[in-house]
Short mmCIF file of C-alpha atoms and ligand atoms in Angstrom, two decimals:
data_model
loop_
_atom_site.label_atom_id
_atom_site.label_comp_id
_atom_site.label_asym_id
_atom_site.label_seq_id
_atom_site.Cartn_x
_atom_site.Cartn_y
_atom_site.Cartn_z
CA MET A 165 7.03 -7.34 -47.95
CA GLU A 166 8.85 -10.63 -47.72
CA ALA A 167 11.26 -9.27 -45.12
CA SER A 168 8.56 -7.81 -42.88
CA MET A 169 6.70 -11.13 -42.77
CA HIS A 170 9.70 -12.56 -41.02
CA GLU A 171 10.03 -9.74 -38.54
CA ILE A 172 9.36 -10.62 -34.96
CA PRO A 173 8.31 -7.54 -32.98
CA LEU A 174 9.50 -6.88 -29.44
CA ALA A 175 5.89 -6.77 -28.17
CA ARG A 176 2.48 -7.20 -29.73
CA PRO A 177 -0.95 -6.79 -28.15
CA GLU A 178 -3.58 -9.49 -28.68
CA ILE A 179 -7.01 -7.92 -29.26
CA ARG A 180 -9.76 -10.49 -29.87
CA GLN A 181 -13.17 -10.13 -31.49
CA GLU A 182 -14.83 -10.13 -28.05
CA ASP A 183 -12.71 -7.08 -27.10
CA ILE A 184 -13.71 -5.28 -30.30
CA ASP A 185 -17.37 -6.13 -29.64
CA ALA A 186 -17.08 -4.67 -26.13
CA VAL A 187 -15.78 -1.38 -27.55
CA VAL A 188 -18.45 -1.25 -30.24
CA GLU A 189 -21.09 -1.63 -27.55
CA VAL A 190 -19.73 1.46 -25.78
CA LEU A 191 -19.61 3.42 -29.03
CA LYS A 192 -23.25 2.62 -29.67
CA SER A 193 -24.29 3.52 -26.11
CA GLY A 194 -23.54 7.22 -26.42
CA SER A 195 -21.64 7.21 -23.11
CA LEU A 196 -18.00 7.69 -24.03
CA SER A 197 -16.48 8.93 -20.77
CA CYS A 198 -17.50 8.71 -17.09
CA GLY A 199 -20.18 6.11 -17.88
CA PRO A 200 -20.88 2.72 -16.30
CA TRP A 201 -17.90 0.92 -17.86
CA VAL A 202 -15.47 2.85 -15.68
CA GLU A 203 -16.95 1.60 -12.41
CA ARG A 204 -17.37 -1.87 -13.86
CA PHE A 205 -13.69 -2.04 -14.78
CA GLU A 206 -12.70 -0.67 -11.37
CA SER A 207 -14.63 -3.36 -9.53
CA ASP A 208 -13.36 -6.08 -11.92
CA LEU A 209 -9.76 -4.96 -11.37
CA ALA A 210 -10.14 -4.62 -7.59
CA ARG A 211 -11.47 -8.18 -7.46
CA ALA A 212 -8.62 -9.50 -9.63
CA VAL A 213 -5.95 -7.74 -7.53
CA GLY A 214 -7.56 -8.39 -4.15
CA THR A 215 -7.98 -4.82 -2.92
CA PRO A 216 -11.28 -3.18 -1.95
CA TYR A 217 -10.70 -0.19 -4.27
CA ALA A 218 -9.40 0.49 -7.75
CA VAL A 219 -9.28 3.84 -9.55
CA ALA A 220 -8.91 3.92 -13.34
CA VAL A 221 -6.74 6.73 -14.75
CA ALA A 222 -5.29 7.83 -18.07
CA ASN A 223 -1.97 5.94 -17.80
CA GLY A 224 0.44 4.32 -15.37
CA THR A 225 2.53 7.46 -15.00
CA CYS A 226 -0.37 9.60 -13.78
CA ALA A 227 -1.46 6.73 -11.52
CA LEU A 228 1.96 6.96 -9.82
CA HIS A 229 1.69 10.75 -9.73
CA LEU A 230 -1.77 10.68 -8.10
CA VAL A 231 -0.59 8.25 -5.42
CA VAL A 232 2.33 10.53 -4.56
CA ARG A 233 0.00 13.53 -4.49
CA ALA A 234 -2.80 11.82 -2.56
CA LEU A 235 -0.26 10.77 0.09
CA GLY A 236 0.62 14.44 0.47
CA LEU A 237 4.29 14.29 -0.49
CA ASN A 238 5.78 17.77 -0.76
CA PRO A 239 8.95 19.57 -1.83
CA GLY A 240 11.77 18.53 0.48
CA ASP A 241 10.31 15.07 1.12
CA GLU A 242 12.40 12.11 -0.01
CA VAL A 243 11.21 8.91 -1.67
CA VAL A 244 13.62 5.97 -1.64
CA THR A 245 13.32 4.09 -4.92
CA THR A 246 15.10 1.95 -7.50
CA PRO A 247 17.29 3.16 -10.36
CA TYR A 248 16.54 -0.07 -12.29
CA SER A 249 13.06 0.76 -13.61
CA PHE A 250 11.14 2.73 -16.18
CA VAL A 251 11.77 6.46 -15.71
CA ALA A 252 8.14 7.11 -14.64
CA SER A 253 8.62 5.43 -11.26
CA SER A 254 11.06 8.05 -9.95
CA ASN A 255 9.61 10.92 -11.99
CA ALA A 256 6.41 10.48 -9.94
CA ALA A 257 8.16 12.00 -6.91
CA LEU A 258 9.55 14.88 -8.98
CA PHE A 259 6.09 15.87 -10.27
CA GLU A 260 5.22 16.89 -6.70
CA GLY A 261 8.58 18.47 -5.97
CA ALA A 262 9.70 15.55 -3.79
CA THR A 263 13.16 14.06 -4.29
CA PRO A 264 13.75 10.50 -5.49
CA VAL A 265 16.66 8.97 -3.58
CA PHE A 266 18.00 5.87 -5.27
CA ALA A 267 19.06 2.68 -3.50
CA ASP A 268 20.77 -0.17 -5.33
CA ILE A 269 19.18 -3.46 -6.40
CA ASP A 270 19.63 -7.15 -5.73
CA PRO A 271 21.84 -8.65 -8.50
CA LYS A 272 19.78 -11.87 -8.61
CA THR A 273 16.17 -10.56 -8.67
CA TYR A 274 16.86 -6.94 -9.79
CA ALA A 275 14.46 -5.78 -7.05
CA LEU A 276 15.12 -2.86 -4.73
CA CYS A 277 17.41 -4.19 -1.97
CA PRO A 278 15.92 -3.72 1.54
CA ASP A 279 19.35 -3.23 3.18
CA ALA A 280 20.23 -0.56 0.63
CA VAL A 281 16.88 1.11 1.32
CA GLU A 282 17.60 1.23 5.08
CA SER A 283 20.93 2.93 4.47
CA LYS A 284 19.26 5.72 2.47
CA ILE A 285 16.56 6.64 4.99
CA THR A 286 16.94 10.11 6.52
CA ALA A 287 14.73 12.42 8.58
CA LYS A 288 13.30 13.66 5.26
CA THR A 289 12.26 10.26 3.95
CA LYS A 290 8.49 9.90 3.60
CA ALA A 291 8.02 6.89 1.32
CA ILE A 292 9.56 3.80 -0.24
CA LEU A 293 8.57 3.19 -3.86
CA ALA A 294 9.51 -0.28 -5.14
CA VAL A 295 8.82 -1.95 -8.48
CA ASP A 296 7.71 -5.49 -9.35
CA VAL A 297 10.38 -5.68 -12.05
CA PHE A 298 9.41 -7.85 -15.07
CA GLY A 299 6.40 -9.17 -13.09
CA ARG A 300 8.35 -10.61 -10.14
CA LEU A 301 7.29 -9.29 -6.73
CA ALA A 302 9.71 -7.04 -4.86
CA PRO A 303 10.54 -8.25 -1.29
CA TRP A 304 7.36 -6.69 0.11
CA GLU A 305 7.43 -8.33 3.53
CA ARG A 306 10.83 -6.86 4.34
CA LEU A 307 10.04 -3.51 2.75
CA ALA A 308 6.80 -3.35 4.74
CA GLN A 309 8.69 -4.05 7.99
CA ILE A 310 11.08 -1.20 7.26
CA ALA A 311 8.24 1.14 6.27
CA LYS A 312 6.35 0.30 9.46
CA ARG A 313 9.35 0.66 11.75
CA ARG A 314 10.40 3.99 10.22
CA GLY A 315 6.86 5.38 9.73
CA LEU A 316 7.03 5.56 5.91
CA PHE A 317 4.48 5.12 3.15
CA LEU A 318 4.98 2.14 0.87
CA ILE A 319 4.12 2.51 -2.84
CA GLU A 320 4.05 -0.42 -5.25
CA ASP A 321 4.76 0.14 -8.94
CA SER A 322 3.08 -3.04 -10.17
CA CYS A 323 2.80 -1.83 -13.79
CA GLU A 324 4.63 -4.94 -15.03
CA ALA A 325 3.00 -7.47 -12.73
CA LEU A 326 -0.75 -7.69 -13.35
CA GLY A 327 -1.67 -11.34 -12.81
CA THR A 328 1.14 -12.16 -10.36
CA PRO A 329 -0.67 -13.26 -7.18
CA ARG A 330 -0.93 -10.31 -4.73
CA ALA A 331 0.72 -7.80 -7.10
CA GLY A 332 -0.78 -4.38 -6.54
CA SER A 333 -2.02 -5.18 -3.04
CA PHE A 334 1.02 -4.20 -0.96
CA GLY A 335 1.55 -0.94 0.85
CA GLU A 336 -0.61 2.19 0.68
CA ALA A 337 -1.28 1.71 -3.04
CA GLY A 338 -0.35 -0.31 -6.11
CA VAL A 339 -0.18 1.08 -9.62
CA PHE A 340 -0.83 -0.52 -13.03
CA GLY A 341 -0.30 0.62 -16.61
CA PHE A 342 -2.01 -0.57 -19.78
CA TYR A 343 0.36 0.44 -22.56
CA PRO A 344 0.33 -2.04 -25.49
CA ASN A 345 3.30 -4.07 -24.19
CA LYS A 346 1.62 -4.83 -20.83
CA GLN A 347 -0.41 -7.92 -19.91
CA LEU A 348 -3.64 -5.96 -20.62
CA THR A 349 -3.86 -2.93 -22.85
CA SER A 350 -6.16 -0.11 -23.85
CA GLY A 351 -3.42 1.67 -25.82
CA GLU A 352 -3.03 4.08 -22.93
CA GLY A 353 -4.46 3.47 -19.49
CA GLY A 354 -3.62 2.99 -15.85
CA ALA A 355 -5.06 2.26 -12.43
CA ILE A 356 -4.45 2.62 -8.71
CA THR A 357 -5.37 -0.23 -6.36
CA THR A 358 -5.61 0.31 -2.62
CA HIS A 359 -7.05 -0.82 0.72
CA ASP A 360 -7.47 2.81 1.76
CA ALA A 361 -10.95 4.28 1.09
CA ASN A 362 -9.72 7.82 1.64
CA LEU A 363 -6.82 7.47 -0.79
CA ALA A 364 -9.18 6.01 -3.42
CA ALA A 365 -11.65 8.88 -2.95
CA LEU A 366 -8.88 11.49 -3.15
CA ALA A 367 -7.45 9.90 -6.31
CA LYS A 368 -10.94 9.87 -7.89
CA SER A 369 -11.38 13.54 -7.12
CA MET A 370 -7.88 14.46 -8.32
CA ARG A 371 -8.24 12.57 -11.61
CA ASN A 372 -11.42 14.54 -12.26
CA GLN A 373 -10.40 18.20 -11.84
CA GLY A 374 -10.53 18.06 -8.06
CA ARG A 375 -14.29 17.67 -8.06
CA SER A 376 -16.02 17.34 -4.71
CA MET A 377 -16.19 13.80 -3.38
CA ASP A 378 -19.98 13.77 -3.65
CA HIS A 379 -19.60 14.49 -7.40
CA ARG A 380 -21.54 17.75 -7.45
CA PHE A 381 -21.09 18.87 -11.02
CA LEU A 382 -19.03 22.05 -10.97
CA VAL A 383 -17.75 22.12 -7.43
CA HIS A 384 -13.97 21.80 -7.19
CA ASP A 385 -12.62 21.18 -3.71
CA ARG A 386 -8.96 20.86 -4.57
CA LEU A 387 -6.46 21.15 -7.40
CA GLY A 388 -7.05 18.29 -9.77
CA PHE A 389 -6.20 17.10 -13.26
CA ASN A 390 -7.95 15.51 -16.17
CA PHE A 391 -6.50 12.02 -15.74
CA ARG A 392 -9.77 10.22 -16.57
CA LEU A 393 -9.84 6.92 -18.43
CA PRO A 394 -12.77 6.82 -20.88
CA ASP A 395 -15.47 4.13 -21.05
CA ILE A 396 -14.09 2.85 -24.37
CA SER A 397 -10.79 1.99 -22.70
CA CYS A 398 -12.45 0.52 -19.61
CA ALA A 399 -14.67 -1.79 -21.68
CA LEU A 400 -11.62 -2.96 -23.64
CA LEU A 401 -9.78 -3.68 -20.37
CA SER A 402 -12.67 -5.48 -18.64
CA SER A 403 -13.02 -7.72 -21.68
CA GLN A 404 -9.32 -8.73 -21.57
CA LEU A 405 -9.32 -8.99 -17.79
CA ARG A 406 -11.80 -11.89 -18.05
CA ARG A 407 -9.09 -13.97 -19.68
CA LEU A 408 -6.18 -12.79 -17.49
CA PRO A 409 -5.41 -16.32 -16.22
CA GLU A 410 -5.19 -17.48 -19.83
CA ILE A 411 -2.95 -14.54 -20.74
CA VAL A 412 -0.63 -15.32 -17.82
CA ARG A 413 -0.49 -18.99 -18.85
CA SER A 414 0.28 -18.31 -22.49
CA ARG A 415 3.03 -15.83 -21.59
CA ALA A 416 4.50 -18.43 -19.21
CA LYS A 417 4.45 -20.96 -22.03
CA VAL A 418 6.43 -18.63 -24.34
CA ALA A 419 8.87 -18.02 -21.47
CA ALA A 420 9.28 -21.78 -20.98
CA TRP A 421 10.12 -22.20 -24.69
CA TYR A 422 12.78 -19.50 -24.33
CA ASN A 423 14.16 -21.02 -21.11
CA GLU A 424 14.59 -24.35 -22.81
CA ARG A 425 16.27 -22.97 -25.93
CA LEU A 426 18.58 -20.48 -24.22
CA ARG A 427 19.67 -22.38 -21.12
CA ASP A 428 22.94 -23.65 -22.63
CA LEU A 429 23.98 -20.25 -24.02
CA PRO A 430 26.51 -18.10 -22.12
CA LEU A 431 23.68 -16.00 -20.66
CA ARG A 432 21.99 -15.58 -17.31
CA LEU A 433 18.22 -15.99 -17.49
CA PRO A 434 17.21 -13.86 -14.50
CA MET A 435 13.55 -14.87 -14.36
CA MET A 436 14.22 -18.64 -14.48
CA ASP A 437 13.85 -18.92 -10.72
CA ALA A 438 10.85 -16.57 -10.41
CA PRO A 439 8.18 -18.10 -8.17
CA GLU A 440 5.51 -20.29 -9.77
CA GLY A 441 2.58 -18.18 -10.95
CA THR A 442 4.64 -15.04 -11.70
CA SER A 443 3.01 -13.09 -14.53
CA TRP A 444 5.76 -12.69 -17.15
CA PHE A 445 6.04 -9.17 -18.57
CA VAL A 446 9.12 -9.35 -20.81
CA TYR A 447 11.75 -11.97 -21.61
CA ILE A 448 15.13 -10.72 -20.45
CA VAL A 449 18.61 -12.19 -20.89
CA GLU A 450 21.72 -10.99 -19.07
CA LEU A 451 25.04 -11.05 -20.96
CA PRO A 452 28.02 -12.69 -19.21
CA GLU A 453 30.20 -10.87 -16.68
CA LYS A 454 33.20 -10.24 -18.91
CA ILE A 455 31.94 -8.52 -22.03
CA PRO A 456 33.63 -6.03 -24.33
CA GLU A 457 32.42 -2.45 -24.15
CA ARG A 458 29.12 -1.88 -25.94
CA ALA A 459 28.58 -5.64 -26.43
CA LYS A 460 24.93 -5.22 -25.48
CA ASP A 461 24.36 -2.61 -28.21
CA GLY A 462 26.10 -4.93 -30.70
CA VAL A 463 23.82 -7.85 -29.83
CA ILE A 464 20.67 -5.69 -30.04
CA GLU A 465 21.78 -4.23 -33.39
CA ALA A 466 22.58 -7.69 -34.81
CA LEU A 467 19.18 -9.03 -33.72
CA ARG A 468 17.40 -6.07 -35.32
CA THR A 469 19.34 -6.55 -38.56
CA ARG A 470 17.95 -10.08 -38.61
CA GLY A 471 14.41 -8.80 -38.17
CA ILE A 472 14.15 -9.51 -34.46
CA GLY A 473 12.91 -6.77 -32.16
CA ALA A 474 15.19 -6.33 -29.13
CA GLY A 475 15.86 -3.53 -26.69
CA ALA A 476 18.07 -2.43 -23.80
CA TYR A 477 15.88 -2.93 -20.73
CA PHE A 478 16.36 -1.11 -18.37
CA PRO A 479 19.01 1.54 -18.86
CA PRO A 480 19.37 2.77 -15.24
CA ILE A 481 17.34 5.90 -14.48
CA HIS A 482 20.15 7.76 -12.69
CA LEU A 483 22.25 7.68 -15.89
CA GLN A 484 19.51 9.16 -18.06
CA PRO A 485 20.65 12.55 -19.43
CA PHE A 486 17.92 14.40 -17.49
CA TYR A 487 18.95 12.81 -14.16
CA ARG A 488 22.69 13.33 -14.80
CA ASN A 489 22.15 16.98 -15.75
CA THR A 490 19.68 17.78 -12.97
CA PHE A 491 21.12 15.83 -10.04
CA GLY A 492 24.75 15.18 -11.05
CA TYR A 493 24.48 11.39 -11.04
CA LYS A 494 27.46 9.56 -12.51
CA GLU A 495 28.67 6.07 -13.28
CA GLY A 496 29.74 4.15 -10.20
CA MET A 497 26.99 5.40 -7.87
CA PHE A 498 24.74 2.32 -8.13
CA PRO A 499 27.09 -0.43 -9.27
CA VAL A 500 24.61 -3.31 -9.32
CA ALA A 501 21.98 -1.44 -11.34
CA GLU A 502 24.75 -0.32 -13.71
CA TYR A 503 26.22 -3.84 -14.03
CA VAL A 504 22.78 -5.26 -14.80
CA GLY A 505 21.73 -2.34 -17.00
CA LEU A 506 24.83 -2.83 -19.18
CA ARG A 507 23.91 -6.46 -19.77
CA THR A 508 20.15 -6.91 -19.89
CA ILE A 509 18.36 -7.26 -23.22
CA ALA A 510 14.62 -7.74 -23.84
CA LEU A 511 13.72 -10.28 -26.54
CA PRO A 512 10.43 -10.46 -28.48
CA PHE A 513 7.63 -11.49 -26.15
CA SER A 514 3.84 -11.69 -26.43
CA THR A 515 0.95 -14.16 -26.19
CA LEU A 516 0.98 -14.28 -30.00
CA MET A 517 4.51 -15.71 -30.31
CA THR A 518 4.79 -19.18 -31.78
CA GLU A 519 7.25 -21.87 -30.84
CA ALA A 520 8.81 -21.52 -34.32
CA GLN A 521 9.43 -17.80 -33.66
CA VAL A 522 11.04 -18.53 -30.30
CA ASP A 523 13.19 -21.12 -32.09
CA ARG A 524 14.27 -18.54 -34.61
CA VAL A 525 15.15 -15.94 -31.95
CA GLY A 526 17.11 -18.63 -30.07
CA SER A 527 19.15 -19.73 -33.07
CA GLU A 528 19.86 -16.18 -34.27
CA LEU A 529 20.95 -15.20 -30.76
CA ARG A 530 23.18 -18.27 -30.57
CA ALA A 531 24.82 -17.36 -33.90
CA ILE A 532 25.31 -13.72 -32.83
CA LEU A 533 26.92 -14.66 -29.49
CA GLU A 534 29.25 -17.10 -31.27
CA SER A 535 30.25 -14.53 -33.88
CA MET A 536 30.99 -12.02 -31.10
CA ARG A 537 32.91 -14.74 -29.19
CA LEU A 538 30.79 -14.19 -26.11
C1 PLP B 260 4.79 0.70 -18.02
C2 PLP B 260 5.38 1.15 -16.78
C3 PLP B 260 4.92 2.32 -16.13
C4 PLP B 260 3.79 3.19 -16.62
O1 PLP B 260 3.82 3.50 -17.94
P1 PLP B 260 2.68 4.32 -18.72
O2 PLP B 260 3.24 4.29 -20.11
O3 PLP B 260 2.62 5.69 -18.16
O4 PLP B 260 1.38 3.61 -18.59
C5 PLP B 260 5.48 2.64 -14.91
N1 PLP B 260 6.45 1.89 -14.35
C6 PLP B 260 6.92 0.77 -14.95
C7 PLP B 260 7.97 -0.04 -14.26
C8 PLP B 260 6.41 0.37 -16.19
O5 PLP B 260 6.90 -0.74 -16.78
#
């Protein structure tokens, strides 16, 4: 017991009494799915993001999938995207038989690099899918110029960026996820945000078994899924969404404690120069250029031994066993994503972290780097 009291988890959701009360109200109402809380959450989220429409779905992955499907991407179509992300962002193309084509990232911001995107566009390219990595916006203005000039759809994976001004409002659609490590959580959950009424209507039909747009009960106009998000989840999300500015501020405060304690260590702190107002998703450090092989794994293991949650974030998608085996990707194909992926570590991060815990992570990390002579 003693040991676990001192453990600092990698992520931890903060559910308050008001959130629990909101869920209890739904449970007592008798309307557990497709009730009024779904539309309420959708309008709350649309307002927060600044888009006219939001569509709540079961998780971030199916939100990405529905956007790809609603845009009509087909086998043979190519989607230019980043290898430095969570695997769901490129899998979304594969679900519809389209091909993800990776382009390398910017070594400073870790965002998809617009020049690299340009070089990957072919006659088959239909869309660019970029990610607001760790909550920092991708270079949307430049990506939008390219998309416009080349006649491509633009898809925003904003799963890590809820609360960053304008996140989720670029391109044809933005996508959010509400897994317990995100800024808001309902355990599982996701949403699409868009300016396009037709895309929103299609996504609503597709999440609900392809039902007709006028919601006639058992009329199915197209192939759809059950990707619905229940009222219980939507009430839980609306309740947390009310304090989003506070959540963003308290995460920024934890990040500032880290910045202060880690700035003299031999590490790069990639989010230090993120624009004011960025909604922090994780706290990432980048190990120095010259490191021994597997140094990152050694640091993560040593932190865990000391009761500190840490993880490799992100291992590049193209080097995942499934992508290597299916598409023949190898080391050396996306050198920046690989360089960064070999060095980036996520440290414990949540609104519940105390300054004393950040202190402890900082001093343990300092001791580990010294013992490894990094
Ligand atoms: C969390 C996340 C998703 C979606 O994850 P789900 O677990 O399906 O909700 C997608 N892309 C990125 C970059 C993410 O961080």
